[in-house]
Coordinates of C-alpha atoms in Angstrom, one line a residue:
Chain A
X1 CA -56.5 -81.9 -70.9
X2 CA -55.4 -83.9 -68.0
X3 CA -57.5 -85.3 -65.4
X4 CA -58.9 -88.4 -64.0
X5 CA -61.4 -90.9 -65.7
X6 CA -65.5 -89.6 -66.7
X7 CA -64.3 -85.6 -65.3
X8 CA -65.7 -84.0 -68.6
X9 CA -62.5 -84.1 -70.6
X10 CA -63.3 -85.1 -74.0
X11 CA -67.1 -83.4 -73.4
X12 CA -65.0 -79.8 -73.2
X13 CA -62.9 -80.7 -76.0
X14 CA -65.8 -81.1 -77.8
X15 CA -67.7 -78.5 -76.3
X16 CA -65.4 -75.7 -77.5
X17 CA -64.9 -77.4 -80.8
X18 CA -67.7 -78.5 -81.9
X19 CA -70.2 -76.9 -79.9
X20 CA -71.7 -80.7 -79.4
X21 CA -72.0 -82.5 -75.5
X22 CA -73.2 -86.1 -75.1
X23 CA -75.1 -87.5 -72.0
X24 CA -73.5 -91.2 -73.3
X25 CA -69.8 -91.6 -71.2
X26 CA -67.2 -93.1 -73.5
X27 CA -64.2 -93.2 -72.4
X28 CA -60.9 -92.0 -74.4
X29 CA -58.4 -94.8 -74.6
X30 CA -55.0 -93.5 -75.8
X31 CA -55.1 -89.8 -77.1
X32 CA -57.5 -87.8 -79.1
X33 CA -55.7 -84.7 -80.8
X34 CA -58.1 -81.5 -82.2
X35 CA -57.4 -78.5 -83.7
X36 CA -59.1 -75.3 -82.7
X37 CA -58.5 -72.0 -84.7
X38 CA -59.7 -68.6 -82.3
X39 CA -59.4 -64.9 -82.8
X40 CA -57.6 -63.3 -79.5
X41 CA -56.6 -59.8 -79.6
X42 CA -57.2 -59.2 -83.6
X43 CA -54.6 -62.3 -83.5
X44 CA -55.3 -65.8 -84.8
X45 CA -53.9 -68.5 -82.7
X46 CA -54.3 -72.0 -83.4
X47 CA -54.5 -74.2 -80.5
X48 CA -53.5 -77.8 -80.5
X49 CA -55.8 -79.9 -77.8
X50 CA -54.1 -82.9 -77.1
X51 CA -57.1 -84.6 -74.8
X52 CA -55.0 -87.2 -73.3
X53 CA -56.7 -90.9 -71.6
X54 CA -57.8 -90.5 -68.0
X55 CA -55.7 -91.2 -65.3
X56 CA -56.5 -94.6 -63.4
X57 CA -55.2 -98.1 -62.9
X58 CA -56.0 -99.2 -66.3
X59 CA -54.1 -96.0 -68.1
X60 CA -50.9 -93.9 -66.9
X61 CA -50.1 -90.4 -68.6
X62 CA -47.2 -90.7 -69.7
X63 CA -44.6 -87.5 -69.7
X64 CA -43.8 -88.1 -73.2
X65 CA -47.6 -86.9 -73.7
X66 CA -46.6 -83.5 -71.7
X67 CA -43.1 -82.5 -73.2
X68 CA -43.7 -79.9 -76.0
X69 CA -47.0 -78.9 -74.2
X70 CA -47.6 -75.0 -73.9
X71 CA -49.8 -75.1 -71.3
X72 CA -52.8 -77.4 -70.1
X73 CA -56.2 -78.0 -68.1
X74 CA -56.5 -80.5 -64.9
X75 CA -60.2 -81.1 -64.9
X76 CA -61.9 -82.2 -61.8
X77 CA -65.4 -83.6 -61.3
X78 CA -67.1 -81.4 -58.5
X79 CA -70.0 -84.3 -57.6
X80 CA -66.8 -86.8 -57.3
X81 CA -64.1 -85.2 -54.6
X82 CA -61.5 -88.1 -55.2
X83 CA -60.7 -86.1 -58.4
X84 CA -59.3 -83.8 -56.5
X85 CA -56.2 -86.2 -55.6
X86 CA -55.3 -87.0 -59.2
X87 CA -55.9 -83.6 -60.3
X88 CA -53.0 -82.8 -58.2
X89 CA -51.0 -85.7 -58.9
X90 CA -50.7 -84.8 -62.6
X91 CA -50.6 -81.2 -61.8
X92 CA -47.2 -82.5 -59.5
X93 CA -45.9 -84.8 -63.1
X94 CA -46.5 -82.0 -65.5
X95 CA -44.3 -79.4 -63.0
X96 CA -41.8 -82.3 -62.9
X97 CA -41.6 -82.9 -66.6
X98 CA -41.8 -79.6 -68.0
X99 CA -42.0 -77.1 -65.4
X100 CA -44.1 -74.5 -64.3
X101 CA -46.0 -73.5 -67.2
X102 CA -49.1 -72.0 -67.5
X103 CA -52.3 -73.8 -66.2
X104 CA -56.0 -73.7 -65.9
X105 CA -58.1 -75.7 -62.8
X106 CA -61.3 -76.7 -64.0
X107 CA -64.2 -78.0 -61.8
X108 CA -66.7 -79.4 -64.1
X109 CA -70.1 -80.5 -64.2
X110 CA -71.3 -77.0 -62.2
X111 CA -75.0 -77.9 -63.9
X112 CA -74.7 -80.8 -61.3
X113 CA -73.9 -78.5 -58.2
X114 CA -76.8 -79.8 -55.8
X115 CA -74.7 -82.7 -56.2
X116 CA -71.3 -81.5 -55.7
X117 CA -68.7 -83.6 -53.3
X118 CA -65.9 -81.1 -54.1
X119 CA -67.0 -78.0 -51.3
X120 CA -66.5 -74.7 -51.2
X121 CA -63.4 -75.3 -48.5
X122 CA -62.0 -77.7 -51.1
X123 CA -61.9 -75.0 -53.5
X124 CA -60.6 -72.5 -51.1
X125 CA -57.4 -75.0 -50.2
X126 CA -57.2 -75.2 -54.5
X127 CA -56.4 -71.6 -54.5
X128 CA -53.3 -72.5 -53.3
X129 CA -52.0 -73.9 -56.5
X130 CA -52.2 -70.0 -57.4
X131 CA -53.9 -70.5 -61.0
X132 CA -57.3 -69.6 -62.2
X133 CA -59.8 -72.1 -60.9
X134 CA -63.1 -71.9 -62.7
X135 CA -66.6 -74.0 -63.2
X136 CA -67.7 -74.9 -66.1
X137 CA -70.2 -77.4 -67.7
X138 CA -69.2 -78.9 -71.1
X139 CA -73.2 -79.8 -70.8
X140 CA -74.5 -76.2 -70.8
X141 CA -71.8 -74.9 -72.2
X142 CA -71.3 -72.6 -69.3
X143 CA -67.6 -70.9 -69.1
X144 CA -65.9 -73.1 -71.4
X145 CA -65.1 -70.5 -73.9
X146 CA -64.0 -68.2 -71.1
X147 CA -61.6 -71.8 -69.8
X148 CA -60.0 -71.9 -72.9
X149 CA -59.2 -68.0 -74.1
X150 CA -58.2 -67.0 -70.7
X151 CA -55.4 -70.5 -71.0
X152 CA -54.4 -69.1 -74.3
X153 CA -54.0 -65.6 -73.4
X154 CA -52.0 -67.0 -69.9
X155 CA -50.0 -69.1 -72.4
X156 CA -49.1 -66.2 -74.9
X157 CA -47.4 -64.0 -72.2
Chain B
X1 CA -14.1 -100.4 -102.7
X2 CA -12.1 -99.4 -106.1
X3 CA -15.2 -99.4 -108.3
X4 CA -12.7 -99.3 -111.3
X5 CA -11.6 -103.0 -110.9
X6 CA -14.6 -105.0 -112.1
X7 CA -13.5 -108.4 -109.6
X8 CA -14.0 -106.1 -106.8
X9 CA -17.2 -105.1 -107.5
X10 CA -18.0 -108.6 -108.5
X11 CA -16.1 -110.1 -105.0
X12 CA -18.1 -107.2 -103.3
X13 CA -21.5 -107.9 -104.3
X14 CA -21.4 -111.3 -103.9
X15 CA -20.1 -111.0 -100.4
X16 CA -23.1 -109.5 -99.4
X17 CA -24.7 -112.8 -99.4
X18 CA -24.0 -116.2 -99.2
X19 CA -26.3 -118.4 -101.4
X20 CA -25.2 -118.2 -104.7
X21 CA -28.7 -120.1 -106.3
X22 CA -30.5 -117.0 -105.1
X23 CA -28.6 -114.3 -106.8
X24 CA -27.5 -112.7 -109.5
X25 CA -25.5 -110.7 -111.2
X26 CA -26.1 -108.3 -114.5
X27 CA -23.6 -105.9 -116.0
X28 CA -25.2 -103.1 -118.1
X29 CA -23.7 -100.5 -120.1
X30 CA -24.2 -96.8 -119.3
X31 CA -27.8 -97.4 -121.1
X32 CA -28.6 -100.5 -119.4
X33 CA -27.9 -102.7 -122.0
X34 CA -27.2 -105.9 -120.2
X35 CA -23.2 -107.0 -120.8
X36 CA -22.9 -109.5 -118.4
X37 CA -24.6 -112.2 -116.6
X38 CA -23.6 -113.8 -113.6
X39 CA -25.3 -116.2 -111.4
X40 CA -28.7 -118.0 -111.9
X41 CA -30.8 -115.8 -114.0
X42 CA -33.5 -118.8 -114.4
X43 CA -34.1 -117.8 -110.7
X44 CA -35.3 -114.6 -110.7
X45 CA -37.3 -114.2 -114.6
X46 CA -39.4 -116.5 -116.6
X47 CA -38.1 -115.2 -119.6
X48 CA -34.4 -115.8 -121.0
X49 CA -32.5 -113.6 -119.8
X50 CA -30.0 -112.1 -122.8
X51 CA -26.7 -110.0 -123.0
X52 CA -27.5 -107.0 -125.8
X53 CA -31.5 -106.7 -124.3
X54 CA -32.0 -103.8 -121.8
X55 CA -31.9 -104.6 -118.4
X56 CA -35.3 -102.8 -117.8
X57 CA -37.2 -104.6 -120.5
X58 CA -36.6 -107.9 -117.5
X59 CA -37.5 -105.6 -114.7
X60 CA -38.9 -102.2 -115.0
X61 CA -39.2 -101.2 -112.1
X62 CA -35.2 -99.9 -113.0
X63 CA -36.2 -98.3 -115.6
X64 CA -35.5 -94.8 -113.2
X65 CA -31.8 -95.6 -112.8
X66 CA -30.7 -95.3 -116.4
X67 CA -29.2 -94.0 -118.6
X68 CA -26.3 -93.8 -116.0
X69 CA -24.7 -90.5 -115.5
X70 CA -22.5 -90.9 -112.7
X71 CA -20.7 -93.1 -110.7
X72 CA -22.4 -94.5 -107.7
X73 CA -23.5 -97.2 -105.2
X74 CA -27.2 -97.5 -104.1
X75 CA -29.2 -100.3 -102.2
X76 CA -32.5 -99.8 -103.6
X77 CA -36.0 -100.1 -101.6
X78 CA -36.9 -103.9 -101.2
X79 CA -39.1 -104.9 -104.6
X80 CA -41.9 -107.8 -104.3
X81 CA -41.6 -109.1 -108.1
X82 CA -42.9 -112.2 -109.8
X83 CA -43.5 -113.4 -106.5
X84 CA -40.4 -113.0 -105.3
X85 CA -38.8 -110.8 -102.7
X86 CA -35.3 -109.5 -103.7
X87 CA -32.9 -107.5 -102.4
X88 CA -31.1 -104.9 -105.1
X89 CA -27.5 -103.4 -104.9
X90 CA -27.0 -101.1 -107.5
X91 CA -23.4 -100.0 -108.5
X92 CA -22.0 -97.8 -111.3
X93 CA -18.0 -97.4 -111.2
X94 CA -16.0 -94.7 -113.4
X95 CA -16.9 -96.3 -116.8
X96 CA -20.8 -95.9 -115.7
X97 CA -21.2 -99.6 -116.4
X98 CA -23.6 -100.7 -113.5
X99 CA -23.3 -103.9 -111.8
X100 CA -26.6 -105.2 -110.4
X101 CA -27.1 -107.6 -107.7
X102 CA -30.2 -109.3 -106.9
X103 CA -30.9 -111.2 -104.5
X104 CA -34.1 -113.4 -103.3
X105 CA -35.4 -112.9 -99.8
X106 CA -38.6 -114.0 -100.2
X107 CA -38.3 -116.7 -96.9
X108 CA -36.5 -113.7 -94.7
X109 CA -40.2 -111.4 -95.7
X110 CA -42.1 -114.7 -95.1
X111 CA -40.8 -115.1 -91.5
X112 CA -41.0 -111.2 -90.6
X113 CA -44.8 -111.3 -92.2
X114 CA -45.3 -114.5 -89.9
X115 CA -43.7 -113.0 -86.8
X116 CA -45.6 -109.5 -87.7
X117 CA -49.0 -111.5 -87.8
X118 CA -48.9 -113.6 -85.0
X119 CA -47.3 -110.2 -82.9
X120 CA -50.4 -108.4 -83.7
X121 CA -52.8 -110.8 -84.4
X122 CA -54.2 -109.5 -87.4
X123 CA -57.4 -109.9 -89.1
X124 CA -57.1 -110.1 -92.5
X125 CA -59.3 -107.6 -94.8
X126 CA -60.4 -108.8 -98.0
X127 CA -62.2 -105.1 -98.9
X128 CA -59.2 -103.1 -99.5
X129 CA -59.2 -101.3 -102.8
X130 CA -55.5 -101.4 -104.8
X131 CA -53.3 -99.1 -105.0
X132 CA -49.8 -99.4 -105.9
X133 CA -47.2 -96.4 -105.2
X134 CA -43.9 -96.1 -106.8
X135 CA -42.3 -98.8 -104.5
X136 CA -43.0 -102.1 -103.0
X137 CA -43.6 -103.3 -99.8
X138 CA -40.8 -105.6 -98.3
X139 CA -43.3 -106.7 -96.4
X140 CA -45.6 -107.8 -98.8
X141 CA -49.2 -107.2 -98.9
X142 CA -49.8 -105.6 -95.3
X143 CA -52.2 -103.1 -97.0
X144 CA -54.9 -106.1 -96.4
X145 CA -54.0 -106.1 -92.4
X146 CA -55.2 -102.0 -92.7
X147 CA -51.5 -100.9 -92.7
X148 CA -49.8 -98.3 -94.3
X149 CA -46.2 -98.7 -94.4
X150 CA -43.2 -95.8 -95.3
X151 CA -39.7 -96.1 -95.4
X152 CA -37.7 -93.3 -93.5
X153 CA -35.3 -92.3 -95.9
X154 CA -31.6 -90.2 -94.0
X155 CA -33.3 -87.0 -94.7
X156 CA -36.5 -88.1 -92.3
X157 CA -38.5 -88.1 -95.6
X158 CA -41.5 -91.0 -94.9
X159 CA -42.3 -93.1 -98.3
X160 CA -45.2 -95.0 -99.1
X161 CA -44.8 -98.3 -100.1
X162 CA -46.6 -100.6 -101.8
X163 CA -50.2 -101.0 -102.2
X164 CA -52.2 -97.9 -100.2
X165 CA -54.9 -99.6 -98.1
X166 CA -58.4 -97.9 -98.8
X167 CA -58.8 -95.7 -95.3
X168 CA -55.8 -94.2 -95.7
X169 CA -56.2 -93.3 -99.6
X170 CA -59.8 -92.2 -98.4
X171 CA -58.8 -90.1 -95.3
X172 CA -55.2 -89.3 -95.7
X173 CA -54.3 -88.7 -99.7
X174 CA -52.3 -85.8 -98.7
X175 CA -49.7 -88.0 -96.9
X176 CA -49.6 -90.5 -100.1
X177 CA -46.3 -89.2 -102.0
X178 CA -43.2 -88.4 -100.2
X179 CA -43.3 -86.3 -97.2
X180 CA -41.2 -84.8 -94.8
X181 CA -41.5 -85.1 -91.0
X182 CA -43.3 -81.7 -90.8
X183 CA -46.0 -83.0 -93.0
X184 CA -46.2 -86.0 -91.5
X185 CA -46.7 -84.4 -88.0
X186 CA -49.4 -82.1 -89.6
X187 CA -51.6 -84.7 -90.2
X188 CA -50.6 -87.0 -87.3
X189 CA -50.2 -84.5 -84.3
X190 CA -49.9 -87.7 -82.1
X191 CA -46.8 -88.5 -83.9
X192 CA -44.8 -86.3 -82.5
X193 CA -44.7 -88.0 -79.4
X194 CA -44.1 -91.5 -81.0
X195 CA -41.2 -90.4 -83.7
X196 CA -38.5 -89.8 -80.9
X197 CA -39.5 -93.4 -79.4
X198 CA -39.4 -94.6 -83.1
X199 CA -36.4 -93.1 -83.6
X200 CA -34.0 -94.5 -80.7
X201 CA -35.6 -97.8 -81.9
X202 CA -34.5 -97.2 -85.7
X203 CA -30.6 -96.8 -84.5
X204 CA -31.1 -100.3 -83.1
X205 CA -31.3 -101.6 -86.0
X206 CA -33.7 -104.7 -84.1
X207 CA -35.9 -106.2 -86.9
X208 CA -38.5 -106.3 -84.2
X209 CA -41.6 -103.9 -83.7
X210 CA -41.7 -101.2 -81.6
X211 CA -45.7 -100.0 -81.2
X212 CA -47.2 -96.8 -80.2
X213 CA -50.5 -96.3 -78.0
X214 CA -53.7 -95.6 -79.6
X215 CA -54.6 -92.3 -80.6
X216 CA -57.8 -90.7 -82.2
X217 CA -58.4 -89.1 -85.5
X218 CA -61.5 -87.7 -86.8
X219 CA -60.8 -87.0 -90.2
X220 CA -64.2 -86.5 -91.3
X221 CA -67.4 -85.6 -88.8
X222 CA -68.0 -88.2 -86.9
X223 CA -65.9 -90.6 -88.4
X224 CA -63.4 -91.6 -85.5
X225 CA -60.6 -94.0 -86.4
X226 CA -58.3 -95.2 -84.2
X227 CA -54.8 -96.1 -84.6
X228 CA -51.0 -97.1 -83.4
X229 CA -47.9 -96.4 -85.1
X230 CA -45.1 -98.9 -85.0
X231 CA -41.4 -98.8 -86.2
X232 CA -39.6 -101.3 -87.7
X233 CA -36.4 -101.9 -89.8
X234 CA -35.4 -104.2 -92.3
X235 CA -31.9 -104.4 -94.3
X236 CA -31.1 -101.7 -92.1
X237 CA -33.8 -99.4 -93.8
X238 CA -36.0 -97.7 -91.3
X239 CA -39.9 -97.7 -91.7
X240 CA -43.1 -96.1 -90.0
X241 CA -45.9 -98.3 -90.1
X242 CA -49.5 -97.3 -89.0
X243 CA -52.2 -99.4 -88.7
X244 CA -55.9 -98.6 -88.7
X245 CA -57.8 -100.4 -85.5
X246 CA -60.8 -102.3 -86.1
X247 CA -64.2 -103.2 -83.6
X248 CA -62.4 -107.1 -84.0
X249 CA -59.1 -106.0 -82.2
X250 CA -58.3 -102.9 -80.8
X251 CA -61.7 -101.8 -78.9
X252 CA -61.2 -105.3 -77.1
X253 CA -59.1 -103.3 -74.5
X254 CA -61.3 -99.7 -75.3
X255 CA -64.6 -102.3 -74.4
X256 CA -62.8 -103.7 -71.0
X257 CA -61.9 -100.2 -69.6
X258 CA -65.4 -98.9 -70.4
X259 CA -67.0 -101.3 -68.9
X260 CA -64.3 -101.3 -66.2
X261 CA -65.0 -97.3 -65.6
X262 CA -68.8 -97.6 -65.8
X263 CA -68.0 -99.9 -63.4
X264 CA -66.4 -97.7 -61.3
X265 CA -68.6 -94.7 -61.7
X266 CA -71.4 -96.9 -60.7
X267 CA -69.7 -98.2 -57.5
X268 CA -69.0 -94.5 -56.8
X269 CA -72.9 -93.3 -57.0
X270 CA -73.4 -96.8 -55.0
X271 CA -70.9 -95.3 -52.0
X272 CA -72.9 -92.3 -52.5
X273 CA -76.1 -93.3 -52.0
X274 CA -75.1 -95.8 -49.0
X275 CA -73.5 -92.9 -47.2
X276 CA -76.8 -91.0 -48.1
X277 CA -79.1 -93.9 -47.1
X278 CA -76.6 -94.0 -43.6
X279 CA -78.0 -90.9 -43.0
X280 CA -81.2 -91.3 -43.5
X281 CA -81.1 -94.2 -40.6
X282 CA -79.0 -92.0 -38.2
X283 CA -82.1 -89.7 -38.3
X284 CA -84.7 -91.7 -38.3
X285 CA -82.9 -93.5 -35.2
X286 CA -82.4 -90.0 -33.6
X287 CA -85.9 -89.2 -34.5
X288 CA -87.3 -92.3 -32.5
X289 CA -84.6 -92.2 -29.4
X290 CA -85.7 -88.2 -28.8
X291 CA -89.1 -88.9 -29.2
X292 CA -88.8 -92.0 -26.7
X293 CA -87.0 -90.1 -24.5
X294 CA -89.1 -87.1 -24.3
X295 CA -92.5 -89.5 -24.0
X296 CA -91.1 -91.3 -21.0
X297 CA -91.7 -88.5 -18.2
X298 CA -95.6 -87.7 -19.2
X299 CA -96.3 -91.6 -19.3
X300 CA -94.8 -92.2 -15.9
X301 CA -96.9 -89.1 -15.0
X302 CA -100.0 -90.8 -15.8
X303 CA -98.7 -93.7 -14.5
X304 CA -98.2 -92.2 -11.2
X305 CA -101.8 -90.5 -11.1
X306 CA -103.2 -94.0 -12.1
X307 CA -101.0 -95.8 -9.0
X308 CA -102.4 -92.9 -6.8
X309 CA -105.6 -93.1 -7.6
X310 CA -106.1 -97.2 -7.2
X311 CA -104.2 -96.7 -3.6
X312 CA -107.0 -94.1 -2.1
X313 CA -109.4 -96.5 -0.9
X314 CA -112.1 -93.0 -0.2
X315 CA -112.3 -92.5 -3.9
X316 CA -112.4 -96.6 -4.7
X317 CA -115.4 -96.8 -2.1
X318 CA -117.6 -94.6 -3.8
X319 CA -116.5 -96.1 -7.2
X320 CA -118.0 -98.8 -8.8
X321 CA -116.6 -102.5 -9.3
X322 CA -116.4 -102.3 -13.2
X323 CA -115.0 -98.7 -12.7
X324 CA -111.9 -100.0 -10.6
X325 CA -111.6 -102.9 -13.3
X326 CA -111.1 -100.1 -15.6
X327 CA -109.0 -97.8 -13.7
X328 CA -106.7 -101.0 -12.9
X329 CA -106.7 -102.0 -16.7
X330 CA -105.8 -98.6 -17.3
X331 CA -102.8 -98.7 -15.0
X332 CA -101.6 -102.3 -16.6
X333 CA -102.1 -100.6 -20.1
X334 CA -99.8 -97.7 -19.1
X335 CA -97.1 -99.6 -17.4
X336 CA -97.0 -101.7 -20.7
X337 CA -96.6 -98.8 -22.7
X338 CA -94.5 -96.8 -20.9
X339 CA -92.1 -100.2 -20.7
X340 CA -92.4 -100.8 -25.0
X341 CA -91.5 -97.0 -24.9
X342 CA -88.3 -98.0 -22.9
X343 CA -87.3 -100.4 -25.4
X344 CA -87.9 -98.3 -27.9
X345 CA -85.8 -95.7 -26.3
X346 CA -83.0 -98.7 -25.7
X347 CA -83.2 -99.8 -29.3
X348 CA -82.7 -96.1 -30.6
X349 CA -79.8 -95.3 -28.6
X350 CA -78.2 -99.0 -29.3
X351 CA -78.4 -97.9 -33.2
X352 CA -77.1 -94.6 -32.5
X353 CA -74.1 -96.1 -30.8
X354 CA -75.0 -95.3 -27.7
X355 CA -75.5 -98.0 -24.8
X356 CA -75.3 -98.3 -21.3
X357 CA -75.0 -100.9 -19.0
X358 CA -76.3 -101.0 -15.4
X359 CA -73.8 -103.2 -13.6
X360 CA -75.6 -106.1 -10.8
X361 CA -74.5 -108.7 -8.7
X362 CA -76.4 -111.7 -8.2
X363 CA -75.5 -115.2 -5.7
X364 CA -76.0 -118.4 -8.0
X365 CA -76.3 -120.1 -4.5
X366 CA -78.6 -119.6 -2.1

């Protein structure tokens, strides 16, 4: 999960693990790792979900958090358009790191959308990062499920 | 070495270190029996040490080395014993006598326990329950700073040492025996990106630390502990320390970026509302320079028909005196609000931005 600071990171995470969302923002310092068991296909697949610290001055991602990564989520925030910017910034380290493997762009926080910054143009220039973008809301649970299979299924081709 | 020539070993052993007081040397036979003692026994057990008694009846903790079966040499894991530190070299030549060396390093653990401490600034814990594993720590007690220490054996097995501090014996028994890298990673996912670090450090041999970032477990609901792995080495052994962060250290830095992101977030929805607030004003002032604008032609109008009336002197003869007052008051009144209209329509525009200026010359002398 990679993405700036307060975009919904750890509140997916725990969305699709737990099933749980809290209105209180606590940041993640450092790296919280969870384990998710799903049935795709008639196949089991465990997924690792390494929800990595948000990007800003105070914390860096570092590429050592990246290498051995099968694929991963930049979450944006769509009521805060500056996430756009480090979205893409880590987007650019992960290609540099590992390469081009497979990703998912999240916009987050679609409950909120009377108050979204990030605009239907915005979304339209994303597209040219040629991956699946999709809203979700780790509040109302709304596509997170559908986030997360269709990253697995684009990570088991 | 020719572990067949007795003075070798003896030269060999001793060389290892260079304070004589602090070490010492037993002989056993294959069985342990002690045959020979060299150095300054007095040192390192409060009983008498004596040739013909087993060497494991003065310290147990050897008892897994005998009866000898074959020729070998072997630095054992540091012991903490009798309050002492020591150092153990263990070596059984062709005959499958063993020559033991021990030596004290109780000030060298001191120091590294200072320097570890004052690194990390510890709190000390005074609730952790006890419990010993096979092997001691060589850096004493560090169970009561909520760290749980292994040595990293060649075959990247990780083994616990010393006493188990109480989180990790609560959350973590799985990981207290020895355990290979695998299940190490198993329970610690995070440590897979922290062993290759710990690893380049470990072929340094430095006796300094070398400390992970904080990552998150939840071992149990919504039990969250957080934690930082750091590798060190010692006598050229390797070890994995990890350390369980408390509300008195760690969340110090966790507490400042909160606060420093709430801070942020609310600065953001600040901008926000500013911008929104901005726009608010640029209506209103449009609002007030359209109306303005759009009053000023049917208040001139009246204007105009007052200014018209008050000139035909027909119509003012056959009105009365208090109704040309009033038709001249009316006129005034007009004229005043058609000119606060103007500055209305002036002030609008100048908060929109947009002013103009009517250029005039005037003479300062007559």
């Amino acid at each position: 999960m990679l993405g700036t600071f307060a975009v919904g990171k750890t509140s997916l995470v725990q969305r699709f693990v737990n099933s749980i969302f809290s209105e209180k923002y606590h940041t993640t310092i450092g790296v919280k790792i969870d384990q998710k068991k799903i049935e795709l296909d008639e196949n089991e697949v465990t997924l690792m979900l390494w929800d990595i610290h948000g990007e800003d001055e105070f914390q860096k991602v570092k590429p050592a958090y990246i290498l051995g990564s099968s694929g991963y989520f930049i979450v944006l925030d769509g009521t805060r358009r500056n996430t756009i910017e480090v979205g893409l910034k880590l987007q650019k380290l992960v290609e540099n790191t590992v390469g081009k493997i497979p990703f998912v762009l999240l916009i987050n926080k679609v409950d909120l959308k009377e108050h979204w910054e990030i605009t239907d143009e915005d979304i339209e220039r994303l597209k040219a990062l040629n991956t699946d973008i999709i809203l979700t809301s780790a509040k109302t649970g709304d596509a997170v499920e559908e986030a997360f299979l269709k990253l697995t299924r684009k990570m088991l081709k | 070495m020719d572990n067949d020539n007795p003075k070798n070993i003896i030269e060999f052993l001793f060389a290892q270190r260079a304070d004589a007081n602090k070490e010492l040397l037993i002989r056993t036979n294959p069985a342990g029996i002690i045959l020979e003692i060299i150095g300054n026994p007095r040192h390192f057990s409060r009983t008498n040490l004596k040739p013909d008694m087993p060497v494991t009846g003065y310290f147990p903790f050897l008892n897994t080395f005998f009866p000898v079966t074959k020729a070998k040499q072997t630095s054992l894991p540091r012991v903490n014993w009798e309050k002492l530190y020591m150092d153990m070299q263990l070596v059984c030549d062709q005959n499958l006598e063993s020559w033991i060396l021990f030596s004290d390093v109780t000030e060298e653990v001191n120091e590294v326990e200072e320097n570890i401490q004052h690194d990390n600034d510890f709190t000390l814990k005074h609730n952790s329950k006890i419990k010993h594993f096979s092997f001691d720590n060589p850096f004493g007690d560090l169970n009561l700073f909520d760290i749980v220490t292994f040595l990293k054996t060649k075959e990247d097995k990780f083994v616990p040492l010393g006493i188990i501090p109480s989180w990790f014996e609560q959350y973590f028994p799985q990981l207290i025996s020895t355990k290979s890298t695998e299940d190490l990673l198993e329970t610690f996912p995070y440590l897979e990106v922290f062993l290759p670090h710990a690893k380049s450090f470990w072929e340094t041999k430095k006796e300094s630390l070398s400390g992970s970032d904080m990552w998150i477990e939840n071992p149990v609901g919504e039990i969250e502990l957080h934690l930082r792995a750091f590798a060190t080495n010692k006598n050229e052994n390797n070890y994995l320390l990890i350390r369980l962060l408390d509300h008195d250290d760690i969340p110090v830095s966790q507490r400042t970026i909160q606060k420093a992101r709430e801070h942020q977030l609310l600065y953001e929805k600040l901008k926000k509302a500013e911008k929104k607030l901005q726009q608010l004003l640029y209506y209103k002032d449009k609002f007030v320079s359209i109306v303005s604008h759009d009053l000023r032609s049917p208040m001139a109008s009246v204007v105009s028909i007052a200014e018209m009336l008050l000139t035909d002197q027909q119509l003012l003869s056959t009105m009365s005196d208090f109704n040309r007052e009033i038709m001249q008051s009316m006129k005034e009144e007009l004229l005043r609000l058609l000119e606060y209209n103007d500055r209305l329509y002036h002030w609008a525009n100048l908060e929109l931005g947009i002013s103009n200026s009517n250029r005039k010359k005037y003479r300062l002398t007559s």
